[in-house]
Coordinates of C-alpha atoms in Angstrom, one line a residue:
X186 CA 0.0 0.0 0.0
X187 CA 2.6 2.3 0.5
X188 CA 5.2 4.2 -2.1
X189 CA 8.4 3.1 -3.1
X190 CA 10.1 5.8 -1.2
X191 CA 7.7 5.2 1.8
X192 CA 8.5 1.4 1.4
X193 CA 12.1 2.5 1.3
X194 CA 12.1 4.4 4.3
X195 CA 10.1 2.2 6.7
X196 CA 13.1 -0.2 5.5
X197 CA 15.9 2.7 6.8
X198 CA 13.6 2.8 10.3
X199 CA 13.7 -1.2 10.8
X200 CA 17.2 -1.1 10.6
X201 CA 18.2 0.9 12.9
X202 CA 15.1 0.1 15.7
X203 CA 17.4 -2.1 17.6
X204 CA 19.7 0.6 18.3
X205 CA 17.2 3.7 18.5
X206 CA 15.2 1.5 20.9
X207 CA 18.2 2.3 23.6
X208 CA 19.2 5.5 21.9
X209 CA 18.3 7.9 24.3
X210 CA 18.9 11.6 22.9
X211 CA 20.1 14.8 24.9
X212 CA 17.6 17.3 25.9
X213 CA 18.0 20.8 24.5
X214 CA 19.0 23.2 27.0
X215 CA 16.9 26.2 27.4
X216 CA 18.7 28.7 24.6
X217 CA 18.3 26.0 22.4
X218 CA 14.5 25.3 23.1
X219 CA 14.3 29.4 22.8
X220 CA 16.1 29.9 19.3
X221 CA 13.9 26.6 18.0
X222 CA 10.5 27.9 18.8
X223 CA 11.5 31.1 17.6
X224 CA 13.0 30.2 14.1
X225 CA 10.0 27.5 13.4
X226 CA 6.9 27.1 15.8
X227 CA 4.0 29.1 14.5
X228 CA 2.7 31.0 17.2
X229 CA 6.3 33.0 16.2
X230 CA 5.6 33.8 12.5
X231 CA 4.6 37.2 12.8
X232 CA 3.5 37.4 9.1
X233 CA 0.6 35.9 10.1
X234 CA -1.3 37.8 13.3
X235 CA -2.5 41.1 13.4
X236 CA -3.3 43.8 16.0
X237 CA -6.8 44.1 17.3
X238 CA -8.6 48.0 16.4
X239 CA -11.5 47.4 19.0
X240 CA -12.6 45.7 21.9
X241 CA -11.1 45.6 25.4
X242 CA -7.4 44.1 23.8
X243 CA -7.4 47.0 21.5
X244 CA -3.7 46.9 20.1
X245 CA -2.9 43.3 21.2
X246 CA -1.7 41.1 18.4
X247 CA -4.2 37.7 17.3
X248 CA -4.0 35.2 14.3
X249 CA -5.6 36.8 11.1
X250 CA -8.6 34.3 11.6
X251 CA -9.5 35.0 15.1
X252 CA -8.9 39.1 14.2
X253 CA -12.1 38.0 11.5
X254 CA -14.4 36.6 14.0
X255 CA -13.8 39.3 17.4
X256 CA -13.8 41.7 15.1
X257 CA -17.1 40.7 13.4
X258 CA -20.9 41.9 13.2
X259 CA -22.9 39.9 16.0
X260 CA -25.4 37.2 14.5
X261 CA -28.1 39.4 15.8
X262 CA -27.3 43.2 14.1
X263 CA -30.7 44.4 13.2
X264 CA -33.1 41.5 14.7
X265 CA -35.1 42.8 17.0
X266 CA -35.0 40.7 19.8
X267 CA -37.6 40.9 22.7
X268 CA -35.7 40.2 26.5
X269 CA -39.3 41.6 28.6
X270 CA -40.6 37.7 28.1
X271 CA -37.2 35.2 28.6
X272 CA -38.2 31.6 26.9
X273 CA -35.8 30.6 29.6
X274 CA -35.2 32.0 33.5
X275 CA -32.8 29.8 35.9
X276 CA -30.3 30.5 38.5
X277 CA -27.2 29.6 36.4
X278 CA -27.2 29.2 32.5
X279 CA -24.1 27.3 31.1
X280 CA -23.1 27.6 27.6
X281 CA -21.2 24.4 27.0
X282 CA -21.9 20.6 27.1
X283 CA -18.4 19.4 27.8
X284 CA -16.3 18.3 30.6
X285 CA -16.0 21.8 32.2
X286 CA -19.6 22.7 31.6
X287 CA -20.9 19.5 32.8
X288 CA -18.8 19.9 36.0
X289 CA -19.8 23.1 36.5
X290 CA -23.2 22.2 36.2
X291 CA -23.1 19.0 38.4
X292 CA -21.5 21.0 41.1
X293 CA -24.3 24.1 40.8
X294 CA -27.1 21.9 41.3
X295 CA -25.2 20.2 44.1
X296 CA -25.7 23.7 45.7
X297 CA -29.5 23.5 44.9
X298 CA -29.0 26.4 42.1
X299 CA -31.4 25.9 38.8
X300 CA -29.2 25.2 36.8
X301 CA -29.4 24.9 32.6
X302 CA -27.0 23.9 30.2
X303 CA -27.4 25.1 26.8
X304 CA -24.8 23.6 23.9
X305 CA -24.3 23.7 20.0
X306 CA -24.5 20.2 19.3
X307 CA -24.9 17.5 21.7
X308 CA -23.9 16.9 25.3
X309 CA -20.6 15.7 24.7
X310 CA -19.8 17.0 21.9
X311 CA -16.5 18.6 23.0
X312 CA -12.8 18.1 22.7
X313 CA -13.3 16.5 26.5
X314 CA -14.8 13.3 24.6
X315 CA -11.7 13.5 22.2
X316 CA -8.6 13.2 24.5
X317 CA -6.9 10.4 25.1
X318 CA -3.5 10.2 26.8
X319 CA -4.9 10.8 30.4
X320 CA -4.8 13.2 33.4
X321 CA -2.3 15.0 35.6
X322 CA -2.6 15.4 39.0
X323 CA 0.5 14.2 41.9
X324 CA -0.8 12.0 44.3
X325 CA 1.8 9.6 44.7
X326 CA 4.4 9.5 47.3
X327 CA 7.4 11.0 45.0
X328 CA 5.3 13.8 43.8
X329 CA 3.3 16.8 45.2
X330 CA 1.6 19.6 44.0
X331 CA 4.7 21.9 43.9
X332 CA 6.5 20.2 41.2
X333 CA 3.5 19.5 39.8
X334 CA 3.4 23.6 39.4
X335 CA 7.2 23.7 38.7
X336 CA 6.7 21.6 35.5
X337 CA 3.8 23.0 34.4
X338 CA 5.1 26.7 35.2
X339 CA 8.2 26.1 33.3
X340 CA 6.6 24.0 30.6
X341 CA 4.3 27.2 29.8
X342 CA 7.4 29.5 29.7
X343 CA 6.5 31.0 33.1
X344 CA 3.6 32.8 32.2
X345 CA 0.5 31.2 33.6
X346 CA -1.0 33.1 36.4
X347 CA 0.1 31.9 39.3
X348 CA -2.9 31.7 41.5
X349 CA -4.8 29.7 38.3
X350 CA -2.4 27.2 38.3
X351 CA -1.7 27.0 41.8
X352 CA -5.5 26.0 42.0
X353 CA -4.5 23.7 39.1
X354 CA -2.3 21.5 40.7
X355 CA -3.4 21.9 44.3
X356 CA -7.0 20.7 43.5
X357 CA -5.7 18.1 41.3
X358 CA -5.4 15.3 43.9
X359 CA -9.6 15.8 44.8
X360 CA -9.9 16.3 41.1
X361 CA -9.0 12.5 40.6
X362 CA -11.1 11.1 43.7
X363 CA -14.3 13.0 42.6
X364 CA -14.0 11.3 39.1
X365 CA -13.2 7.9 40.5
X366 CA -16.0 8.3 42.6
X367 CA -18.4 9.4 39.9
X368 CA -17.7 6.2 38.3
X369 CA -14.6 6.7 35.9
X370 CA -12.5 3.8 35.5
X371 CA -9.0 4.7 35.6
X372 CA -6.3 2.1 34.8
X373 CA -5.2 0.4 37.7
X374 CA -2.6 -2.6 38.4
X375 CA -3.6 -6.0 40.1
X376 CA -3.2 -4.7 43.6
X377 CA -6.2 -1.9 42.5
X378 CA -3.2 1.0 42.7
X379 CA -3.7 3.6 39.8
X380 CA -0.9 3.6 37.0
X381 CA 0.3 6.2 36.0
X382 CA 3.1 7.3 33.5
X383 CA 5.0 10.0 32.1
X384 CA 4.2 12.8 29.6
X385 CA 5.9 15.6 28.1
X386 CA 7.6 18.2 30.0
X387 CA 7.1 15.7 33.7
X388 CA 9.5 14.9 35.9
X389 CA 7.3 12.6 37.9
X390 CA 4.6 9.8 36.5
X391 CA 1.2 11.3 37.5
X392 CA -0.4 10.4 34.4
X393 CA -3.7 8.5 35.1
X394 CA -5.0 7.2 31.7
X395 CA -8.4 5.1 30.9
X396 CA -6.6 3.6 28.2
X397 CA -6.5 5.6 25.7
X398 CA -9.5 7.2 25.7
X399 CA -9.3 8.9 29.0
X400 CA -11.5 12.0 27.2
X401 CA -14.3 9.2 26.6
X402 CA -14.6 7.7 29.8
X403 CA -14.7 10.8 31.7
X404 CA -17.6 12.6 29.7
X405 CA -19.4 8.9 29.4
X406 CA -19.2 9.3 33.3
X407 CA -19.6 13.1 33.7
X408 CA -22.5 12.9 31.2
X409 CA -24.8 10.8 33.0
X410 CA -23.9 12.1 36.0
X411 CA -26.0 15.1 34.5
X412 CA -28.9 13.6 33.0
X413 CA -29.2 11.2 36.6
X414 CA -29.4 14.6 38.1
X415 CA -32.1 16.0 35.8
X416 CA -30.4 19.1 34.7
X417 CA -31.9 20.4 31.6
X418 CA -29.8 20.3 28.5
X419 CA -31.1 22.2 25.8
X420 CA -29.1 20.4 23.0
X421 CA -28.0 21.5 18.9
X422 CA -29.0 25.1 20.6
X423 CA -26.1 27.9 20.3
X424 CA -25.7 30.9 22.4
X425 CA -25.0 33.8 19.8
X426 CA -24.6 36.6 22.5
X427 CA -24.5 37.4 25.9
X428 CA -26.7 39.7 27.7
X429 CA -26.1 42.0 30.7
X430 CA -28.2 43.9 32.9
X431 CA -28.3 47.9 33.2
X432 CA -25.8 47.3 35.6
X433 CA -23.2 45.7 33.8
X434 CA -23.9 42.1 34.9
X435 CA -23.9 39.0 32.9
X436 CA -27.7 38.3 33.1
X437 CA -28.1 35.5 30.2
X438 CA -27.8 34.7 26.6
X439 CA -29.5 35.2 23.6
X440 CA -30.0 31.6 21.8
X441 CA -30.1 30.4 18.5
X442 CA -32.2 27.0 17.7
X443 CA -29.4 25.0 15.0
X444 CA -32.5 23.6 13.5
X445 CA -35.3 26.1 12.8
X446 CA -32.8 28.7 13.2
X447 CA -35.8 30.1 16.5
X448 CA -34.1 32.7 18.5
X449 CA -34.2 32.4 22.4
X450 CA -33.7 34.1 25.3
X451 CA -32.1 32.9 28.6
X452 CA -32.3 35.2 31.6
X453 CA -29.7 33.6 34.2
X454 CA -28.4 35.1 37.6
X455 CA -24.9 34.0 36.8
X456 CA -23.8 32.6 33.2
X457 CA -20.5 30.0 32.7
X458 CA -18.8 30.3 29.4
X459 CA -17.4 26.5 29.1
X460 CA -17.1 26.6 25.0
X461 CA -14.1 25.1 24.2
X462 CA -11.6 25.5 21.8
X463 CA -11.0 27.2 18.4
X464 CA -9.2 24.2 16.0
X465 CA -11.6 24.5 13.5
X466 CA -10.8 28.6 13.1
X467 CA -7.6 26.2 11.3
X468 CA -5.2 28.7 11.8
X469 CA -2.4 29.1 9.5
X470 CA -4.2 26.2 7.7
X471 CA -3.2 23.6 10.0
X472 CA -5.3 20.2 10.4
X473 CA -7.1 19.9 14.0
X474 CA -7.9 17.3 16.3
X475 CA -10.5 19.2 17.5
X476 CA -14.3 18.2 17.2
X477 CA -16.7 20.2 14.7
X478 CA -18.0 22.6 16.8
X479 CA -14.7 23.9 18.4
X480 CA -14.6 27.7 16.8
X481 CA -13.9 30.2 19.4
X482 CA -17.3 30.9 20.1
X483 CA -16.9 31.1 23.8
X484 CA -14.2 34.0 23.3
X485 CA -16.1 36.4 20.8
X486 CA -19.2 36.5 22.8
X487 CA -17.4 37.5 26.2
X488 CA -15.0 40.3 24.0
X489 CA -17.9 41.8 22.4
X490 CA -19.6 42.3 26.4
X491 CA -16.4 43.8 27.8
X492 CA -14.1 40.6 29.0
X493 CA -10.8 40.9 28.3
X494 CA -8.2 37.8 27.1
X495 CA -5.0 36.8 28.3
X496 CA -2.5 35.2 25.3
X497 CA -4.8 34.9 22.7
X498 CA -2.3 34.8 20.5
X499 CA -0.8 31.3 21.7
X500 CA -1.9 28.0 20.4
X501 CA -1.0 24.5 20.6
X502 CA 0.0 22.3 17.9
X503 CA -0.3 19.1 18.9
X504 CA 3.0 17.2 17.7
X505 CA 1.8 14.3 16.4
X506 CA -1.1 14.7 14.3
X507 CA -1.8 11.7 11.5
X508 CA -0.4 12.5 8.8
X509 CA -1.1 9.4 6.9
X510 CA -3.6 8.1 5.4
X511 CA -5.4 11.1 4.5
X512 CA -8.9 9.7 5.8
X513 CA -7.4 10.7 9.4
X514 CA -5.3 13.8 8.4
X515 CA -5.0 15.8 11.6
X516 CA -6.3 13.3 13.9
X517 CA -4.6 13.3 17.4
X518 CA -2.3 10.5 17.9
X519 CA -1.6 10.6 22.0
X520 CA 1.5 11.5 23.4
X521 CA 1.3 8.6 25.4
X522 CA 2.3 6.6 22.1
X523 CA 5.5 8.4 23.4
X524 CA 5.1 8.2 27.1
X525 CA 5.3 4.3 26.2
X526 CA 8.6 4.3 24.3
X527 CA 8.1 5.5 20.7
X528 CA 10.2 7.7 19.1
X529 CA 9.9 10.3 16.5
X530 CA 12.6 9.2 13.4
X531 CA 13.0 10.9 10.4
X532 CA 13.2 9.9 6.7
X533 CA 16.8 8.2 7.4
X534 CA 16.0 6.0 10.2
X535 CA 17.3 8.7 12.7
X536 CA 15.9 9.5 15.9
X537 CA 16.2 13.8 15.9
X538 CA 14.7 14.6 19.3
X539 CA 13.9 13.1 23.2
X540 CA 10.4 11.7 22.9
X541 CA 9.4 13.8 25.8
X542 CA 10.0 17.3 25.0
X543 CA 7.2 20.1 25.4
X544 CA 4.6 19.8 22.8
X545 CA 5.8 23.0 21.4
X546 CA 9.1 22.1 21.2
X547 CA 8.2 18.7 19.4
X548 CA 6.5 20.8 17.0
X549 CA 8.9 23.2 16.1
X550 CA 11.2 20.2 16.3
X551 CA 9.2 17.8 13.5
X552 CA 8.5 21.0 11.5
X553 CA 12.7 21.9 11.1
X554 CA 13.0 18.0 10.4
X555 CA 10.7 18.6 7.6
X556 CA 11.2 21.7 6.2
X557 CA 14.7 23.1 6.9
X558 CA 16.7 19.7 7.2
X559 CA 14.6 18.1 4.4
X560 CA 14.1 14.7 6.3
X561 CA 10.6 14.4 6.1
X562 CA 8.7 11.5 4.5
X563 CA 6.8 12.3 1.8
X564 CA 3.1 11.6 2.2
X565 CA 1.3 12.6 -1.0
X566 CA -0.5 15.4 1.4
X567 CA 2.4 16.9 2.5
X568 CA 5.5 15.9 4.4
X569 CA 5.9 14.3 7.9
X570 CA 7.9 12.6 10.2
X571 CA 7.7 8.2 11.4
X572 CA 6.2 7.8 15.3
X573 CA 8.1 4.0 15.3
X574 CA 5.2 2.5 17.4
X575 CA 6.7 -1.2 17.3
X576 CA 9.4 0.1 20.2
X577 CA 6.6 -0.2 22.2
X578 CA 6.2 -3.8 21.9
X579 CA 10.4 -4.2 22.1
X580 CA 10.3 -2.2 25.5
X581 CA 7.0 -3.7 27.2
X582 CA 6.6 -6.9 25.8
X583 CA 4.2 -8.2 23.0
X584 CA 0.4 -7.0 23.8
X585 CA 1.2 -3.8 25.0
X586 CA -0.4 -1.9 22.4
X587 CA -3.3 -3.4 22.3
X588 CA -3.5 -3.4 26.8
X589 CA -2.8 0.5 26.7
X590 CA -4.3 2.6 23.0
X591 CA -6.2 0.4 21.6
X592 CA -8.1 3.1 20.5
X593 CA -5.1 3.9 18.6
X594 CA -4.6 0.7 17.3
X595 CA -8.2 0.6 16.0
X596 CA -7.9 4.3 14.4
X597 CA -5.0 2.9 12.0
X598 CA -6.0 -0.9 11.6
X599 CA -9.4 0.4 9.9
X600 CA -6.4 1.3 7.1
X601 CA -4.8 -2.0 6.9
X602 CA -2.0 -0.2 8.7
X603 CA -1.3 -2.6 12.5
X604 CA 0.8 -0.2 14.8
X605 CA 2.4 -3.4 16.6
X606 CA 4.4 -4.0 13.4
X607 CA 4.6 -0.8 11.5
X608 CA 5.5 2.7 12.0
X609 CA 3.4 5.7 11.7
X610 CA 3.6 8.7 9.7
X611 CA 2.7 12.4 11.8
X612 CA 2.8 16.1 11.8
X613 CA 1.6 18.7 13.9
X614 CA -2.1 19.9 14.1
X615 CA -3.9 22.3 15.7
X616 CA -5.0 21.1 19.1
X617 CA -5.3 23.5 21.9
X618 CA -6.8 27.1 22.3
X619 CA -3.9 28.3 25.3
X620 CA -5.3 31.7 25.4
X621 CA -8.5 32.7 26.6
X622 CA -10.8 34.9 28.8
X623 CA -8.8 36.4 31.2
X624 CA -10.5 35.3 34.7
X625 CA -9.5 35.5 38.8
X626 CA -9.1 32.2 41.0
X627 CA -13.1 32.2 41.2
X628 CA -13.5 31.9 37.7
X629 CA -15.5 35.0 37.2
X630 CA -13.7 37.5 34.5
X631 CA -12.0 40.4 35.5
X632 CA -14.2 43.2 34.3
X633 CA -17.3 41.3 33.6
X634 CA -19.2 40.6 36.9
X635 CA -21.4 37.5 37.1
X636 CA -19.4 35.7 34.0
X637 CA -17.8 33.1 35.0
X638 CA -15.3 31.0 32.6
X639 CA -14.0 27.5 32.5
X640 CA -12.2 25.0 30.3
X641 CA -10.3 25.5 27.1
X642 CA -12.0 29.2 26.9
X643 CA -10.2 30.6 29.9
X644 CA -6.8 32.1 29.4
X645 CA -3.5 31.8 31.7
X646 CA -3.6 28.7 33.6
X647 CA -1.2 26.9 31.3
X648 CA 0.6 30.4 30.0
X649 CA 1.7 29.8 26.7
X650 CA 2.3 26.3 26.3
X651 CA 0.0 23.4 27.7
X652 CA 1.6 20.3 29.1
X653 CA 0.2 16.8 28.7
X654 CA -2.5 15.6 30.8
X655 CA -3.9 19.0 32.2
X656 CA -6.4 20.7 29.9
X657 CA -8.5 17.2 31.5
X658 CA -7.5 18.7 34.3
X659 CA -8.3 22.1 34.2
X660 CA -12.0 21.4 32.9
X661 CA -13.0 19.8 35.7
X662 CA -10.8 21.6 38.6
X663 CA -12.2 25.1 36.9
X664 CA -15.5 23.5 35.9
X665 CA -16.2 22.6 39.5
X666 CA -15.0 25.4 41.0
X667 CA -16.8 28.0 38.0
X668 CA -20.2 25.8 39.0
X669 CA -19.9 26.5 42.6
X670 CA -18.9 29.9 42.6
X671 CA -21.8 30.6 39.8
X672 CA -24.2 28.9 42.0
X673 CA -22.9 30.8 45.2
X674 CA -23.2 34.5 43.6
X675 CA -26.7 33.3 42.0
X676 CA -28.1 33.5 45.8
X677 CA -27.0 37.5 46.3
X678 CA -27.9 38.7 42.9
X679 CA -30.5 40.4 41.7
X680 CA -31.3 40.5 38.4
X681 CA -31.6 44.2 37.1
X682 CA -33.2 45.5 33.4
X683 CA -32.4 43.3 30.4
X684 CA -30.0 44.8 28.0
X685 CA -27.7 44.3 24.6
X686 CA -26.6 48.1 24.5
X687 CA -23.0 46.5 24.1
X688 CA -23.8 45.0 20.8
X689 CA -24.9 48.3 19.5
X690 CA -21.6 50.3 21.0
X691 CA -19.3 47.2 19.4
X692 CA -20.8 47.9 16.0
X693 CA -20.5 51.5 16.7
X694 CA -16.8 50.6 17.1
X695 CA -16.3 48.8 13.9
X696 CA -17.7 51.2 12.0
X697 CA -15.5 54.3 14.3
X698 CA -12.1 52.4 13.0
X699 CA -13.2 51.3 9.5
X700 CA -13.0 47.8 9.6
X701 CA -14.8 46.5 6.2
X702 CA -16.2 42.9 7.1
X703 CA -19.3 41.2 6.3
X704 CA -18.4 38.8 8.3
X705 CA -20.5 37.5 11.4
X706 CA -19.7 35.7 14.4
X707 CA -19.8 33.5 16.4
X708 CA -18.6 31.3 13.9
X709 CA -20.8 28.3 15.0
X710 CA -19.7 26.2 12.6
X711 CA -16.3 25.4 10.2
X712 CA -17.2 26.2 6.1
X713 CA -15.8 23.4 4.4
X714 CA -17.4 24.2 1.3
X715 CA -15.2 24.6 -1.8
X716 CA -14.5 28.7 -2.5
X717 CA -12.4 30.4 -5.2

């Protein structure tokens, strides 16, 4: 099935497993790490970001395609749209059906708050259900929460806010329990003890995994966790802006039905952004691993209200995207392929990097292989870079693949290709959003009160790079703690007069600085449809 020059390369990386099996490479020091990103990691090619004209980042610099969509006309410019009679009236309205909305929700209505989730597609439909290598959090005896924070403060390039990650890893430990005790079925070894492994950027195994499809397993659990409960979910339903009160306050949504196209309105005490990511914005043109719905949606409707973002202008590229065959181009092969013993090898059979680097670093790493060093194999869509998956099976014995991703091993078998025997062929996509709404250790946004924000929308826990295993994390440590604190302010507030004045003063502002768009946004949905 494959190409004489693929078949001729595979035959280069055979060769030399024995040896790159034990080959263990140097890690970069820090200057090196520095000058790499800089010369070839994307969120560094300032060709292709531009500076924002309006909105509370005014002057900040954004990718072209997320300058589009916060820079926009709202969905509803010149609908007139009736708030005196709300369709919907509850305590706490979240706008998001994944992990960090459906914790936030579960833990709401554990306070007795009336609580609603409203989502674009379908509870679950998130990049929670998509993840797969596991996640972080130091409960064993050689770790602890402080080196939990000094690999994830250094693996971010010390920018996260402090007091967000400190929460990070600090709740971690409960984070764990409270799942297990939902029902999530971690991996565990004959004694009932929880593995856990390495992943890039740790210096200590706190990697708990369900398999491979940790993502799965946790939604599965989180999921009916919320329809036990009863909490309404009004699904394939987006929120297409936000509304305050005469004060100021977040005080609902307006709602668009993805069917009939109805509009809606919410009236909520307290409202929780849990959105998600952006991969489908594809910026730069990179494939995602992120689900359909996952286009920043969460991020344009707080900026157009008044909230500010921290680091929009950072994403993650995921280092090993497929890259081969192109049914799966951009699909997420986990780092825990990796964690397990495979090693990245170019063209010549030659292992050019530790396994275990930062995923930004990998990135930047497999895109000099490819590009300035020309060792890149030669897909037919586009160069990338073998993942020799068999070292697997040479380091843990035969059935390990199939024991620990055999979600992975499925994804490729369905194309004749079996992982325990072959290599695979990757190159980064786009996988993370690592900026966001900037909020305080409550979750509520720093200069919009009553919003709270959790998940892959919020901005600064990981600074500007994400390590393995903690975006699971973070939505259900922020998703809980957003839920509660939602829940907790809905008891002292009072709901003043209805408003969107602040859709009428962000148009004003777009057409005070010229910007020519006819653009809309949110987004809602990638256009896939062909375009000169």
């Amino acid at each position: 099935m494959y190409s004489e020059n693929f078949t001729e390369s595979i035959k280069l990386v055979e060769a030399a497993r024995e040896k790159n099996t034990s080959f263990e490479p140097e890690r970069m020091t820090a200057q090196q790490k520095e000058d790499l990103l800089k010369a070839f990691h994307p969120d560094y090619r300032e060709d292709q970001f531009e500076e924002l004209k309006i909105g509370p980042n005014k002057g900040d610099k954004v990718p072209f395609e997320l300058a589009a969509t916060l820079q926009a006309h709202s969905r509803i410019k010149d609908k007139e749209i009736d708030l005196s009679d709300p369709d919907y009236d509850v305590d706490v309205l979240v706008i998001g059906g994944g992990g960090a909305g459906s914790s936030a929700a579960i833990e709401a209505h554990e306070l007795g708050a009336d609580v609603m989730i409203v989502t674009k597609l379908r509870i679950g439909d998130a990049n929670t259900m998509m993840a797969e290598g596991g996640i972080q959090a130091a409960d064993k005896e050689n770790d602890s929460p402080a080196i939990h924070f000094v690999d994830a403060f250094g693996g971010g390039h010390f920018a996260a806010k402090r007091e967000l990650l400190s929460k990070l890893v600090c709740d971690a430990p409960d984070a764990i329990l409270w799942l297990s005790e939902l029902g999530v079925e971690f991996d565990k070894d004959e004694n009932g003890r929880m593995i856990t492994t390495h992943g890039g950027g740790t210096s200590r195994k706190r990697m708990h995994a369900a398999k491979d499809y940790s993502g799965a397993e946790i939604m599965r659990t989180l999921r009916d966790e919320v329809l036990n409960r009863q909490i309404p979910v009004v699904d394939f339903t987006s929120a297409i802006e936000l509304i305050l009160d005469e004060d100021g306050k977040a005080a609902g949504a307006v709602l668009l039905n993805m069917e009939t196209e109805e509009i809606l309105v919410a009236k909520a005490k307290t409202v929780v952004i849990a959105t998600g990511g952006a991969g489908r914005m594809h910026y730069q043109g990179f494939p995602t691993s992120n689900h359909y719905g996952a286009t920043a949606d969460g991020l344009v409707l707080g900026y157009r209200a008044g909230a500010k973002l921290l680091y929009a202008e950072t994403l993650q590229y995921h280092p090993t995207g497929a890259a081969y065959p192109e049914q799966i181009f951009g699909a997420l092969v986990t780092e825990k392929v990796r964690s397990l013993g495979a090693k990245l090898v170019n063209a010549k059979g030659e292992v050019f990097m530790h396994p275990l680097e930062t995923r930004d670093v990998s990135a930047a790493s497999i895109i000099r292989e490819c590009n300035e060093r020309g060792n890149g194999v030669e897909t037919g869509n586009g160069l990338g870079v073998w993942l020799d998956t068999p070292m697997i099976e040479k380091i843990g014995g035969e059935g390990t693949i199939e024991k620990r991703i055999p979600a992975m091993m499925r994804m490729f078998a369905k194309y004749g290709i079996d992982i325990r025997k072959e290599p695979i062929i990757v190159y980064p996509t786009l996988h993370y959003q690592n900026g966001g709404l900037d909020i305080d250790a409550d979750c509520m946004t720093t200069n919009v009160e009553n919003l709270f924000v959790a998940g892959e929308a919020v901005g600064g826990i990981h600074g500007k790079n994400r390590l393995m295993g903690n975006s699971l994390l973070d939505i259900i440590v922020f998703g809980r703690s957003a839920g509660k604190n939602a829940a907790k302010k809905s008891k002292t507030t009072t709901v003043g007069k209805l408003t969107l004045s602040h859709v009428d003063s962000f148009e004003k502002e777009i057409l005070s600085a010229k910007i020519d768009t006819e653009e809309v946004s949110p987004k809602l949905l990638p256009d896939y449809t062909n375009k000169r």
